[in-house]
Amino acid sequence: MSHPSSKPTFDRSHGTSGRGRGSGRGRGGALSIRGDGSSSRGKGSQEAIFTRPRGYGDDQFTKLNQPIYNVPSSPQIEVPDPTVADKEERDRPKTGPLIFGTFGEDLKLPVRPGFGTLGTPVNLRTNYFPVSLDLEKTIYCYHIQISEPEIPLGRKRRQFFSIIFREVPELQSMKHCVATDYAETLITAGKLQLGTSEMIEYQLKYYDEGEPPRSLVKASRVKISLTGPVPTSELIRYLRPAPGESTELGTHFETILHALNIIVNATPNEDPNIFQPSRNVFNKFPRNSDSGTMKAYDSIDLGRGLIGVRGYYSSTRTSTARILLNMHGQCSTFYPELNLLELMRTASASGDDLYALEGFVQKLRVRFSYMKDVKHQAIESIKTVCGFSHVRKELRDHHGQLKIDTHGNTIWTGNADRDYGTANSIRFESSKYPPSISVADYFSLEHGITISSPEAPVVNFGSDAKPIWIPAELGVVLPGQSYKGKLSDDQTSNILQIAARGPAENARRLVGAGAEVIGIQAHNPTLSAFGVSIDKKMIVVPARILQPPKIQYGGNRAFTPTNASWNLAGIKFYDPKTLTNWSFLRCGDSTFLTGHVQALRNQIKQCGLGDTPPSPAGGYHADLGIADDDETDKALQTALRKAKEDKVTFLFVILATKSKPVHARLKFFADTVVGIHHTTIVSPQFLKHYGRNDRGVNYLANVMQKVNVKLGGINHILAPEGSPLDFLTSSPTMLVGIDVSHPAPKSVAKAPSVVGIVASQDKNFTQWLGTTITQEGRVEMVTRVGELMGERVSQFGKKYGQGPHNIIIYRDGVSEGQFKTVLREEISAIETVCFQKYDAMKQTRPKIVVIICGKRHHTRFYPTRKEDADQRHNCNPKNGTVVDRGVTSEKYYDFYLQPHAALTGTVKPEHCTVIRDDIQIGPDVLHKITHNLSYLYARATKAVSLCPPGQSYGFCWWLLLKLTLPRAYYADIMCERGNKYLAKYLNRRWPPGTEFEFDRSPWLAGVHKDLQNTMFYI
């Protein structure tokens, strides 16, 4: 090796033995990972695991083509439980704050002032199942402390718990009477015999699965102590109190629900074929030989070395008068159980992008069986991919100074004398084969294995300091390892084949395959031991369908949308702004001919934006190089700066493809460097619609929507009939949207999060100004929210001469457990800044309303009758559906709203929770204004799934939602724009160990001064 301080070792440990069955031969070349042989080492089989499902619609769940209102398992349940409705009416509070124990003894939330009545009443099924408890059985909770050394949470802690269950005598006989969260909690169906102290300690050694305990490993201290009985009877009294009984549960609430979740999820947790890619999500992983599982549980080849697998989410929660299990189908992405070299070949598109390939396989756990014991029997070992080989060099900071560790030693990066070395080129020092030997020769001499693909990148299964080089062809990827990175467009399209399913199929899968995976069955020994039973029939809840508002365009043309959508044929905008000094920029080999320019001019005139010709008439051209390279940057900057020098104020940018790198660089230079308004037209999409009557007109009309609002215009408003926005228009009101976007998995270390904040600036709520900034990565609370809100209030005051009387904040991206943090940190900071400004202006302080809204939940609704279903869109509930009873909180002020019509799959409503309400908005008013605001999104002719201030999608299955839900919601778009500014910097091929440095970032906050206080981000 090139550095004397590191003497690499090779794998001589106990591990696996027995010759591996590697894969085909390489074609030669410096770094070939392509094989031309047909043999396959290891048990992985690409053909077996990558079977693309066929004949969707003809399996056990869809072959009858039944609509959702004919679910076979529950045809008789068509009305809500009357006892729940009676309890809701009895508990209907008056007004005032409530101290709710779930969120702490000092957190005040507004109580639900009542239930809505507007709209057509309907009954809907929902994916919640009643849970019953046998109160005669006592459940106990124990705390497990693991220390000296502590075992980290995750896979190792889970493995250590299996050791605890095997070696702690008090637990060995418990079988189905014990369940755990694999962190620090044990739940038992009987009291453990721990003596009078109710505590016991053991010293246990950690050893990995498939390996014996090692003598040099230090034993961890395991302390098991009784927390106490789980007060399930108190939960029942809380949900169904007798007259005069207290309705508060205090701190026991979270403890009881946590215990119930541990019990319910014990069955899938104990199944070795079921894996958990994220919290409370369980996937039955398709094994090579299990073709039945492949078919029954929906898995699909996504391409490039990944598979998509359908799984199920499971979580218990409370609602009025009952405990419910929320279950939902959820697709996850996994690595297949496949020979590692075959996986690398499948994942690599060209074979030369080894940086991306290294990131793809990093931290994968791989099983080996190439070693033998003294009896020549195979010994298996499991190792984790560290990476490929990298040239060792001193690590320096951006000032060129050496980086030093806490001991004063120089920090080195890399582990070899060459980047991406092969089994032939990587050599290491060896006393047995002095002075050094190649990896290929070592395996030949030591193990009798001839490496069939010696020119493939050799993989390091040790560390950078002490590498262990093993050829990839000798290992098989362990099953059940989820992929956390970003999918390509093609992969996303592929997974939609199993993810975007209609409500009927999804509902039948829940009560079929889902119930089987979670363990909802008559004779579940674990549930029986704890006295827990779960009904397999979905509950039915009352709902209402709100009427859509009337939309108004220019010339007093008003109409009521049908199915939450409309078109722009022959329509002028409500307040069009004249487009002057405009031109177009062709990028690369995009096509935009004279006829196309004329079609664009015609549409500009039709929408009321004037009839000025482009200047210069021939536009501009940027001769792009390879996407995301310096040549592209130079070409874009040159063209944009030339247009700016020519006094062009608006550019139509014609792109040859949907190139994400080019699009990101365009936004960066146009928004932050040059400062010029623009919008993009993708040439193939435009040509597809060009000359096709209404389709072509609608395409360009949709482009014009973005142009007009960027110029400060108004595309449409809500017609005033019926007061669609109620009190919002009767006094100065500002609506605010706040969102935070976090760095994607496998981003450079310490990459920042991006904050987006927008606020309405007009009485019609059509112009939304805002900004985007960076902050410390993965911090959900906005650290500069007071400053940002102060800017919005000041801008509002400049226009109207006073601050808004009402500030209504739609906050997305926070969970129930973060409500307290939002109020204490964000809203407190907003109050401080706003109150200072208002006091200085001698104006009455504003009333503030905070609504947490989002789609990061697992609630779905299904029609019970044909006439209540949207029969144009997969028989989902109709647009305008609102639910505030039956499945909502038993205490605080929340509701579900579905303002839009889903084009595909099962519709996902938004969930809104009011955590502050100075105005004391009634439910009908709140439901109406939130619903009607969804019709004001400026760049769509549809109601969107979340009202414009909020965010667009959550992570239930975020890729599915990203494609199938309207990509709206201004705060999210603002965040997305900030991410584009950083895209090239964050996606650069950084050396291992690199961290994001804020003082080197090309962008941190804001945009060019010429675009500030405009809707540049639309």
mmCIF file with all atom_site columns, C-alpha atoms in Angstrom, residues 786-878:
data_model
loop_
_atom_site.group_PDB
_atom_site.id
_atom_site.type_symbol
_atom_site.label_atom_id
_atom_site.label_alt_id
_atom_site.label_comp_id
_atom_site.label_asym_id
_atom_site.label_entity_id
_atom_site.label_seq_id
_atom_site.pdbx_PDB_ins_code
_atom_site.Cartn_x
_atom_site.Cartn_y
_atom_site.Cartn_z
_atom_site.occupancy
_atom_site.B_iso_or_equiv
_atom_site.pdbx_formal_charge
_atom_site.auth_seq_id
_atom_site.auth_comp_id
_atom_site.auth_asym_id
_atom_site.auth_atom_id
_atom_site.pdbx_PDB_model_num
ATOM 1  C CA . GLY A 1 786 ? -39.287 35.294 13.001  1.00 0.00 ? 786 GLY A CA 1
ATOM 2  C CA . GLU A 1 787 ? -37.066 37.207 10.596  1.00 0.00 ? 787 GLU A CA 1
ATOM 3  C CA . LEU A 1 788 ? -38.731 35.665 7.538   1.00 0.00 ? 788 LEU A CA 1
ATOM 4  C CA . MET A 1 789 ? -42.235 36.363 8.829   1.00 0.00 ? 789 MET A CA 1
ATOM 5  C CA . GLY A 1 790 ? -41.237 39.939 9.650   1.00 0.00 ? 790 GLY A CA 1
ATOM 6  C CA . GLU A 1 791 ? -40.289 40.433 5.986   1.00 0.00 ? 791 GLU A CA 1
ATOM 7  C CA . ARG A 1 792 ? -43.706 39.182 4.868   1.00 0.00 ? 792 ARG A CA 1
ATOM 8  C CA . VAL A 1 793 ? -45.586 41.414 7.314   1.00 0.00 ? 793 VAL A CA 1
ATOM 9  C CA . SER A 1 794 ? -43.524 44.439 6.235   1.00 0.00 ? 794 SER A CA 1
ATOM 10 C CA . GLN A 1 795 ? -44.232 43.750 2.574   1.00 0.00 ? 795 GLN A CA 1
ATOM 11 C CA . PHE A 1 796 ? -47.941 43.478 3.332   1.00 0.00 ? 796 PHE A CA 1
ATOM 12 C CA . GLY A 1 797 ? -47.777 46.783 5.210   1.00 0.00 ? 797 GLY A CA 1
ATOM 13 C CA . LYS A 1 798 ? -46.085 48.546 2.292   1.00 0.00 ? 798 LYS A CA 1
ATOM 14 C CA . LYS A 1 799 ? -49.022 47.641 0.052   1.00 0.00 ? 799 LYS A CA 1
ATOM 15 C CA . TYR A 1 800 ? -51.911 48.313 2.427   1.00 0.00 ? 800 TYR A CA 1
ATOM 16 C CA . GLY A 1 801 ? -50.478 50.807 4.894   1.00 0.00 ? 801 GLY A CA 1
ATOM 17 C CA . GLN A 1 802 ? -51.091 48.479 7.810   1.00 0.00 ? 802 GLN A CA 1
ATOM 18 C CA . GLY A 1 803 ? -50.276 44.972 8.931   1.00 0.00 ? 803 GLY A CA 1
ATOM 19 C CA . PRO A 1 804 ? -52.806 42.174 8.473   1.00 0.00 ? 804 PRO A CA 1
ATOM 20 C CA . HIS A 1 805 ? -55.475 41.870 11.173  1.00 0.00 ? 805 HIS A CA 1
ATOM 21 C CA . ASN A 1 806 ? -55.437 38.078 10.852  1.00 0.00 ? 806 ASN A CA 1
ATOM 22 C CA . ILE A 1 807 ? -52.466 35.810 10.140  1.00 0.00 ? 807 ILE A CA 1
ATOM 23 C CA . ILE A 1 808 ? -53.365 32.229 9.240   1.00 0.00 ? 808 ILE A CA 1
ATOM 24 C CA . ILE A 1 809 ? -50.378 29.902 9.016   1.00 0.00 ? 809 ILE A CA 1
ATOM 25 C CA . TYR A 1 810 ? -50.531 26.581 7.171   1.00 0.00 ? 810 TYR A CA 1
ATOM 26 C CA . ARG A 1 811 ? -47.527 24.627 8.446   1.00 0.00 ? 811 ARG A CA 1
ATOM 27 C CA . ASP A 1 812 ? -46.528 21.380 6.801   1.00 0.00 ? 812 ASP A CA 1
ATOM 28 C CA . GLY A 1 813 ? -44.034 18.652 7.549   1.00 0.00 ? 813 GLY A CA 1
ATOM 29 C CA . VAL A 1 814 ? -44.418 18.293 11.324  1.00 0.00 ? 814 VAL A CA 1
ATOM 30 C CA . SER A 1 815 ? -45.735 15.306 13.227  1.00 0.00 ? 815 SER A CA 1
ATOM 31 C CA . GLU A 1 816 ? -48.151 15.176 16.132  1.00 0.00 ? 816 GLU A CA 1
ATOM 32 C CA . GLY A 1 817 ? -45.273 14.929 18.567  1.00 0.00 ? 817 GLY A CA 1
ATOM 33 C CA . GLN A 1 818 ? -43.830 18.229 17.262  1.00 0.00 ? 818 GLN A CA 1
ATOM 34 C CA . PHE A 1 819 ? -46.920 20.377 17.876  1.00 0.00 ? 819 PHE A CA 1
ATOM 35 C CA . LYS A 1 820 ? -45.449 21.674 21.126  1.00 0.00 ? 820 LYS A CA 1
ATOM 36 C CA . THR A 1 821 ? -42.162 22.541 19.414  1.00 0.00 ? 821 THR A CA 1
ATOM 37 C CA . VAL A 1 822 ? -43.935 24.462 16.652  1.00 0.00 ? 822 VAL A CA 1
ATOM 38 C CA . LEU A 1 823 ? -45.856 26.528 19.183  1.00 0.00 ? 823 LEU A CA 1
ATOM 39 C CA . ARG A 1 824 ? -42.918 27.140 21.505  1.00 0.00 ? 824 ARG A CA 1
ATOM 40 C CA . GLU A 1 825 ? -40.229 27.806 18.922  1.00 0.00 ? 825 GLU A CA 1
ATOM 41 C CA . GLU A 1 826 ? -41.721 28.933 15.615  1.00 0.00 ? 826 GLU A CA 1
ATOM 42 C CA . ILE A 1 827 ? -44.947 30.623 16.685  1.00 0.00 ? 827 ILE A CA 1
ATOM 43 C CA . SER A 1 828 ? -43.300 32.231 19.689  1.00 0.00 ? 828 SER A CA 1
ATOM 44 C CA . ALA A 1 829 ? -40.631 33.719 17.397  1.00 0.00 ? 829 ALA A CA 1
ATOM 45 C CA . ILE A 1 830 ? -43.322 34.912 14.970  1.00 0.00 ? 830 ILE A CA 1
ATOM 46 C CA . GLU A 1 831 ? -45.216 36.541 17.831  1.00 0.00 ? 831 GLU A CA 1
ATOM 47 C CA . THR A 1 832 ? -42.135 38.358 19.077  1.00 0.00 ? 832 THR A CA 1
ATOM 48 C CA . VAL A 1 833 ? -41.320 39.907 15.689  1.00 0.00 ? 833 VAL A CA 1
ATOM 49 C CA . CYS A 1 834 ? -44.916 40.670 14.699  1.00 0.00 ? 834 CYS A CA 1
ATOM 50 C CA . PHE A 1 835 ? -45.860 42.171 18.040  1.00 0.00 ? 835 PHE A CA 1
ATOM 51 C CA . GLN A 1 836 ? -42.809 44.439 17.958  1.00 0.00 ? 836 GLN A CA 1
ATOM 52 C CA . LYS A 1 837 ? -43.778 45.699 14.510  1.00 0.00 ? 837 LYS A CA 1
ATOM 53 C CA . TYR A 1 838 ? -47.415 46.190 15.452  1.00 0.00 ? 838 TYR A CA 1
ATOM 54 C CA . ASP A 1 839 ? -46.570 47.962 18.698  1.00 0.00 ? 839 ASP A CA 1
ATOM 55 C CA . ALA A 1 840 ? -44.244 50.303 16.788  1.00 0.00 ? 840 ALA A CA 1
ATOM 56 C CA . MET A 1 841 ? -47.058 51.050 14.317  1.00 0.00 ? 841 MET A CA 1
ATOM 57 C CA . LYS A 1 842 ? -49.489 51.478 17.259  1.00 0.00 ? 842 LYS A CA 1
ATOM 58 C CA . GLN A 1 843 ? -51.699 48.892 15.638  1.00 0.00 ? 843 GLN A CA 1
ATOM 59 C CA . THR A 1 844 ? -53.735 46.212 17.407  1.00 0.00 ? 844 THR A CA 1
ATOM 60 C CA . ARG A 1 845 ? -51.814 42.962 17.484  1.00 0.00 ? 845 ARG A CA 1
ATOM 61 C CA . PRO A 1 846 ? -52.966 40.392 14.933  1.00 0.00 ? 846 PRO A CA 1
ATOM 62 C CA . LYS A 1 847 ? -54.995 37.293 15.643  1.00 0.00 ? 847 LYS A CA 1
ATOM 63 C CA . ILE A 1 848 ? -53.017 34.198 14.752  1.00 0.00 ? 848 ILE A CA 1
ATOM 64 C CA . VAL A 1 849 ? -54.306 30.830 13.584  1.00 0.00 ? 849 VAL A CA 1
ATOM 65 C CA . VAL A 1 850 ? -51.929 27.884 13.084  1.00 0.00 ? 850 VAL A CA 1
ATOM 66 C CA . ILE A 1 851 ? -53.060 24.859 11.089  1.00 0.00 ? 851 ILE A CA 1
ATOM 67 C CA . ILE A 1 852 ? -50.804 21.847 10.682  1.00 0.00 ? 852 ILE A CA 1
ATOM 68 C CA . CYS A 1 853 ? -51.594 20.369 7.308   1.00 0.00 ? 853 CYS A CA 1
ATOM 69 C CA . GLY A 1 854 ? -50.046 17.577 5.316   1.00 0.00 ? 854 GLY A CA 1
ATOM 70 C CA . LYS A 1 855 ? -50.315 14.203 3.684   1.00 0.00 ? 855 LYS A CA 1
ATOM 71 C CA . ARG A 1 856 ? -47.830 12.238 5.751   1.00 0.00 ? 856 ARG A CA 1
ATOM 72 C CA . HIS A 1 857 ? -50.504 9.980  7.107   1.00 0.00 ? 857 HIS A CA 1
ATOM 73 C CA . HIS A 1 858 ? -52.006 6.623  6.206   1.00 0.00 ? 858 HIS A CA 1
ATOM 74 C CA . THR A 1 859 ? -55.746 7.336  6.239   1.00 0.00 ? 859 THR A CA 1
ATOM 75 C CA . ARG A 1 860 ? -57.838 6.456  3.188   1.00 0.00 ? 860 ARG A CA 1
ATOM 76 C CA . PHE A 1 861 ? -61.572 6.584  2.544   1.00 0.00 ? 861 PHE A CA 1
ATOM 77 C CA . TYR A 1 862 ? -63.749 4.395  0.330   1.00 0.00 ? 862 TYR A CA 1
ATOM 78 C CA . PRO A 1 863 ? -67.331 4.979  -0.872  1.00 0.00 ? 863 PRO A CA 1
ATOM 79 C CA . THR A 1 864 ? -70.027 2.619  0.392   1.00 0.00 ? 864 THR A CA 1
ATOM 80 C CA . ARG A 1 865 ? -72.517 3.385  -2.379  1.00 0.00 ? 865 ARG A CA 1
ATOM 81 C CA . LYS A 1 866 ? -72.197 3.703  -6.125  1.00 0.00 ? 866 LYS A CA 1
ATOM 82 C CA . GLU A 1 867 ? -73.864 7.102  -6.214  1.00 0.00 ? 867 GLU A CA 1
ATOM 83 C CA . ASP A 1 868 ? -71.326 8.500  -3.742  1.00 0.00 ? 868 ASP A CA 1
ATOM 84 C CA . ALA A 1 869 ? -68.296 7.398  -5.768  1.00 0.00 ? 869 ALA A CA 1
ATOM 85 C CA . ASP A 1 870 ? -66.309 9.336  -8.352  1.00 0.00 ? 870 ASP A CA 1
ATOM 86 C CA . GLN A 1 871 ? -66.944 6.853  -11.151 1.00 0.00 ? 871 GLN A CA 1
ATOM 87 C CA . ARG A 1 872 ? -64.694 8.742  -13.567 1.00 0.00 ? 872 ARG A CA 1
ATOM 88 C CA . HIS A 1 873 ? -61.655 8.228  -11.336 1.00 0.00 ? 873 HIS A CA 1
ATOM 89 C CA . ASN A 1 874 ? -61.411 4.678  -10.010 1.00 0.00 ? 874 ASN A CA 1
ATOM 90 C CA . CYS A 1 875 ? -64.476 4.981  -7.734  1.00 0.00 ? 875 CYS A CA 1
ATOM 91 C CA . ASN A 1 876 ? -62.634 7.139  -5.207  1.00 0.00 ? 876 ASN A CA 1
ATOM 92 C CA . PRO A 1 877 ? -64.637 9.444  -2.937  1.00 0.00 ? 877 PRO A CA 1
ATOM 93 C CA . LYS A 1 878 ? -65.897 12.505 -4.773  1.00 0.00 ? 878 LYS A CA 1
#
